[in-house]
XYZ file of C-alpha atoms in Angstrom:
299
model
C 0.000 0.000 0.000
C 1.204 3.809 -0.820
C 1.927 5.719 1.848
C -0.242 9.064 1.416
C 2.064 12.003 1.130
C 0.980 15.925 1.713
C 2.417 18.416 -0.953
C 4.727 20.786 0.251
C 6.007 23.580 -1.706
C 9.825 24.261 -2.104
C 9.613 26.595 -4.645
C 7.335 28.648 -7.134
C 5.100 25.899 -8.990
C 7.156 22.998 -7.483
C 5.788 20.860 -4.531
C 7.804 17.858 -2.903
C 5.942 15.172 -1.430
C 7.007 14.756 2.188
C 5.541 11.469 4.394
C 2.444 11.988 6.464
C 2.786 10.944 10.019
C 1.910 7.538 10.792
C -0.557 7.337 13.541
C 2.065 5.803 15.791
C 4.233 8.880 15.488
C 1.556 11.384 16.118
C 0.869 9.532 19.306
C 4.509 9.513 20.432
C 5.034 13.091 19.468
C 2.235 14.056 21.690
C 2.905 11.725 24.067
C 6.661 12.883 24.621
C 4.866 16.550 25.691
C 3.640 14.984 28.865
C 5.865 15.905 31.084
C 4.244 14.369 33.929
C 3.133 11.207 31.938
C 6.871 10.656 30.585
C 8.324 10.787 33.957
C 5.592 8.207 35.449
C 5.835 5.985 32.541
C 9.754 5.740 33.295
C 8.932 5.212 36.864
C 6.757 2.116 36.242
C 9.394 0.870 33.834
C 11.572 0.551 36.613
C 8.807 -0.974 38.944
C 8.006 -3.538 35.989
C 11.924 -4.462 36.282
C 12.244 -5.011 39.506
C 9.256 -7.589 39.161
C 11.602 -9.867 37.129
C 14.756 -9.077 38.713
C 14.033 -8.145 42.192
C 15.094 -11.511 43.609
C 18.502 -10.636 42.113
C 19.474 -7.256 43.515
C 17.594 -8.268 46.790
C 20.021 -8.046 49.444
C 18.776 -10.120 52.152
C 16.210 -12.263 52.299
C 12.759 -10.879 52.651
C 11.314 -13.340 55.246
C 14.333 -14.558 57.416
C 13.723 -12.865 60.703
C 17.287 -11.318 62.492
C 16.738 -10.543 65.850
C 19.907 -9.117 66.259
C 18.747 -6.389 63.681
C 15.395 -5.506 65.472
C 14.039 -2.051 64.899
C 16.954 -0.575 63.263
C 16.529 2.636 61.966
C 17.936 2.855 57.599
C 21.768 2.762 58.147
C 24.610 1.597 55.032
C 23.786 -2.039 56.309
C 20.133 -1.738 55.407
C 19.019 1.286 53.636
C 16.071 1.199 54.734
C 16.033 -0.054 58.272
C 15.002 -3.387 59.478
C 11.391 -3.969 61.178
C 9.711 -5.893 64.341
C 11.565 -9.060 63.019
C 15.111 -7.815 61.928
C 13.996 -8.350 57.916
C 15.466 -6.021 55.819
C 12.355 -3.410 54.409
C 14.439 -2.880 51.310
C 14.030 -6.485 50.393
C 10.641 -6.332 50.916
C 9.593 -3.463 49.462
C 11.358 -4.995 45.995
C 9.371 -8.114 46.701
C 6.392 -6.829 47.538
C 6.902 -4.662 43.917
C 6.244 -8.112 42.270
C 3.263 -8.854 44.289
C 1.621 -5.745 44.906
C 1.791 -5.451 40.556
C 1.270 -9.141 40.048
C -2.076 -8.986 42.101
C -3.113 -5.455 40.746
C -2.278 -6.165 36.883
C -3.968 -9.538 36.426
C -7.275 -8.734 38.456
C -7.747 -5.687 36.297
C -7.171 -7.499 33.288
C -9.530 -10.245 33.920
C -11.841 -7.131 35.064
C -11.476 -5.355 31.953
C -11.714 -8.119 29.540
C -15.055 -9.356 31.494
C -16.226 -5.796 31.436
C -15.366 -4.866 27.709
C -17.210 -7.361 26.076
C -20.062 -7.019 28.442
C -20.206 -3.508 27.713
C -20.083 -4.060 23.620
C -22.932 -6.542 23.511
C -25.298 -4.863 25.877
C -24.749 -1.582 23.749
C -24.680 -2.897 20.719
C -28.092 -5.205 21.480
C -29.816 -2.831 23.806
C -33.347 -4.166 25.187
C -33.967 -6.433 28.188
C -30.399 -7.619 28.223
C -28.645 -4.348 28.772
C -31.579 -2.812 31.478
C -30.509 -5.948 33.287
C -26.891 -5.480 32.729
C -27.455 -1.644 33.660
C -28.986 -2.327 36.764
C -27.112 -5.019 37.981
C -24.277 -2.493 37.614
C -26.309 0.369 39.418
C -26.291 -2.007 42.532
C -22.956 -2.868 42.460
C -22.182 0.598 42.564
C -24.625 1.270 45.247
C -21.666 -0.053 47.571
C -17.882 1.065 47.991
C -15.627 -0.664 46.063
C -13.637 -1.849 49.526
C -17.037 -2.890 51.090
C -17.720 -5.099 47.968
C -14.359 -6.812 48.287
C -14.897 -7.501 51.780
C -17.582 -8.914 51.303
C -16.429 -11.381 48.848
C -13.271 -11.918 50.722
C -15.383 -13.026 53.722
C -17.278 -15.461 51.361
C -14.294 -16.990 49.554
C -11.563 -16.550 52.774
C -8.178 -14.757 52.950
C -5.292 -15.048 50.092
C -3.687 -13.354 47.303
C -5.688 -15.233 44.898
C -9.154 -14.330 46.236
C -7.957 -10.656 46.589
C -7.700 -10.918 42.560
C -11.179 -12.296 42.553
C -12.362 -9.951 44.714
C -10.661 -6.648 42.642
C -11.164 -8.434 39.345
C -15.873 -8.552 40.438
C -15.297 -4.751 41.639
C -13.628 -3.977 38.151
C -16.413 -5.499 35.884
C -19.253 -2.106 36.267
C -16.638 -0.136 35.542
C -15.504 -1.196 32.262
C -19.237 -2.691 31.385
C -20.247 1.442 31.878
C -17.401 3.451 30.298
C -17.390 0.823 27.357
C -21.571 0.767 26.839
C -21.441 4.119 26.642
C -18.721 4.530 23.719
C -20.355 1.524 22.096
C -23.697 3.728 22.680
C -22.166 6.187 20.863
C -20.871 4.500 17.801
C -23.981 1.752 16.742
C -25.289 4.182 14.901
C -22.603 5.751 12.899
C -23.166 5.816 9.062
C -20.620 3.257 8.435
C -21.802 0.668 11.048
C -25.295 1.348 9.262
C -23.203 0.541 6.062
C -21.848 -2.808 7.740
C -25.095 -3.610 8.277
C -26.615 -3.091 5.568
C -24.194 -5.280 3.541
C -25.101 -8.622 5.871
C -22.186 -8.078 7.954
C -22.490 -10.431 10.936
C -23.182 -8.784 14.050
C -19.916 -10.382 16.053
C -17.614 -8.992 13.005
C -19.058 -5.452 13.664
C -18.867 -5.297 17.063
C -15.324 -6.614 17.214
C -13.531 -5.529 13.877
C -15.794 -1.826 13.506
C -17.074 -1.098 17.223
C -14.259 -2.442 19.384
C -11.820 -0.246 17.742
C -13.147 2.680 18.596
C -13.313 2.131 22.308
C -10.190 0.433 22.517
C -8.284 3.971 23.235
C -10.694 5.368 25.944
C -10.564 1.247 27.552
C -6.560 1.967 27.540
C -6.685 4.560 29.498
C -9.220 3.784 32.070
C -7.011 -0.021 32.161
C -4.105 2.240 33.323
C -5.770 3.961 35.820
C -7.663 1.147 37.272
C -4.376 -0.534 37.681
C -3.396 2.159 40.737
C -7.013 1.855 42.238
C -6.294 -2.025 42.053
C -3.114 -1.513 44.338
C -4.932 0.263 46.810
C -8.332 -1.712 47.695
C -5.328 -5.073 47.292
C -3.232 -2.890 49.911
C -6.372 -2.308 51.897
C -7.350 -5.675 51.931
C -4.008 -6.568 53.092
C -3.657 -4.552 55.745
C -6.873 -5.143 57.211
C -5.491 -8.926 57.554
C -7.525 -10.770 54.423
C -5.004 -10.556 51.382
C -1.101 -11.352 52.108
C -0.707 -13.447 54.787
C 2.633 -13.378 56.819
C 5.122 -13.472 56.434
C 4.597 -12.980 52.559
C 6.179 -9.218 51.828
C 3.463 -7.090 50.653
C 3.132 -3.408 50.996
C -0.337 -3.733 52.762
C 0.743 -6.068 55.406
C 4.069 -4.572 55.657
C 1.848 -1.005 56.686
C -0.479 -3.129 58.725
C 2.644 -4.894 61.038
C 4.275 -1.410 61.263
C 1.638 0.626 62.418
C 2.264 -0.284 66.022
C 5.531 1.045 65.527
C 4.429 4.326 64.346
C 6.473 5.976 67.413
C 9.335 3.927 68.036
C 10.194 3.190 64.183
C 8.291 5.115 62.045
C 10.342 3.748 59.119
C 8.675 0.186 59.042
C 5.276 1.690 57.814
C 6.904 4.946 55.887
C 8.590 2.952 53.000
C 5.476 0.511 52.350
C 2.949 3.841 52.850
C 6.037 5.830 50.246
C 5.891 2.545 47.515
C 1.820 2.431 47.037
C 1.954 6.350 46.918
C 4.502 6.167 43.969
C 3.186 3.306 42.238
C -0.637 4.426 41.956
C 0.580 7.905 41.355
C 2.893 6.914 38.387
C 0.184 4.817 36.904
C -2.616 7.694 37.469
C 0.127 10.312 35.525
C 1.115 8.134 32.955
C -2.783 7.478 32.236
C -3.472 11.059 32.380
C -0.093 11.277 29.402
C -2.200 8.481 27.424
C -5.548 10.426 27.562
C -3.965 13.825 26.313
C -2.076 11.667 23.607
C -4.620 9.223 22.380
C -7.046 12.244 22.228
C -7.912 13.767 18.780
C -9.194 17.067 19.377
C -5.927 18.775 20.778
C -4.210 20.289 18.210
C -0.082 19.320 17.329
């Protein structure tokens, strides 16, 4: 295929073709204005690393206990001081990097892929199915979002694995709303009209002419969700029904150091410091993608 080119005149009654920008470069080029979204995208580069090689630049272990080390404030031996059980918080911050992501990035996936195609069919059919769909939705957002985890978390027990269940069931309304709505708004564009009229099966539009169009605006919100995610898992953690000890994750870590908060404030500062970067680094870098995936502002 040609690539289009835009005339561009170099001289009385000559034009030279120059190369439009592919998509991909107009998103980059706006992207790379974001300041704030560059910066938080390079900060959750470096939290993605350190969820693959964490266990290598670790330097103690995360669980062994040294009770010759109790309570020690950050110091060249451990940066950043040692809690109730003489573990280094260092090494369990970096762990609790792979956990506190792990748990956060797969419940909102399974959330927003749930919720996405919800949201397309009950758009794109309308009728009984999406009233029922709607107002399942409307109760579910009757309640918080850490009262509805709680709530499954008491039916299903403690763990990391029903803390994804539980974040993944408080996800679904979210995306089933934000993506009915776009859906809403493109059914009845001329050229789904023109799909249809040609016999176009109704899965091919909705996944090859609808889905496309809410894929940027589901992007985004995926981002953001992820740094919600990390704070109802946190929550859940710290109020004893996610991580269990002595697994290193930022919630427990913030729940064992709150008694502490006089003697050593440091066992509940770096924990409380890592889920205030990481949800604010995802929440910038989602607020770079919106500005850069969105049309109407002007290079």
């Amino acid at each position: 295929m040609s690539q289009s080119v835009t005339p561009v005149s170099a001289a009385p009654g000559v034009t030279i073709p120059v190369a439009a920008d592919s998509p991909a470069r107009q998103f980059m080029r706006r992207f790379s204005r974001q300041k704030l979204g560059v910066a938080a995208f390079v900060v959750l580069v470096g939290l993605f690393l350190l969820t693959f090689i964490g266990p290598v630049i670790s330097p103690y272990d995360p669980i062994k206990p040294d009770y010759n080390t109790l309570l020690q404030p950050p110091s060249a031996g451990h940066w950043l001081g040692t809690d109730e059980f003489g573990r280094d918080i260092l090494s369990r911050v970096i762990y609790g990097t792979r956990i506190s992501i792990a748990v956060s990035l797969s419940s909102v996936v399974i959330g927003s892929v749930i919720g996405t195609f919800v949201g397309l069919t009950a758009g794109y059919y309308g009728g009984n199915y999406d009233s029922l769909v709607m107002r399942t939705c409307d109760v579910m957002f009757a309640f918080p979002g850490i009262l509805q985890a709680i709530a499954i978390i008491a039916i299903l027990g403690p763990g990391l694995h029903n803390v994804v269940v539980a974040v993944a069931i408080y996800t679904v309304p979210q995306f089933i709303r934000i993506i009915r709505g776009s859906t809403l708004a493109l059914k009845n564009m001329m050229y789904i009209e023109a799909a249809r009229s040609v016999g176009i099966p109704d899965r091919l539009i909705i996944w090859k002419h609808i889905f496309p169009g809410t894929f940027s605006i589901a992007l985004v919100y995926f981002t953001m969700r992820i740094g919600t995610a990390i704070l109802i898992a946190a929550s859940l953690s710290f109020l004893g029904l996610g991580a269990q000890p002595p697994l290193a994750e930022w919630g427990a870590m913030l729940s064992s150091g709150r008694e502490y908060l006089m003697s050593a404030p440091h066992v509940a500062l770096f924990p409380g410091l890592a889920i205030l970067i990481t949800c604010l680094a995802f929440n910038l870098f989602g607020d770079g993608l919106r500005d850069a995936l969105d049309r109407k502002i002007v290079d």
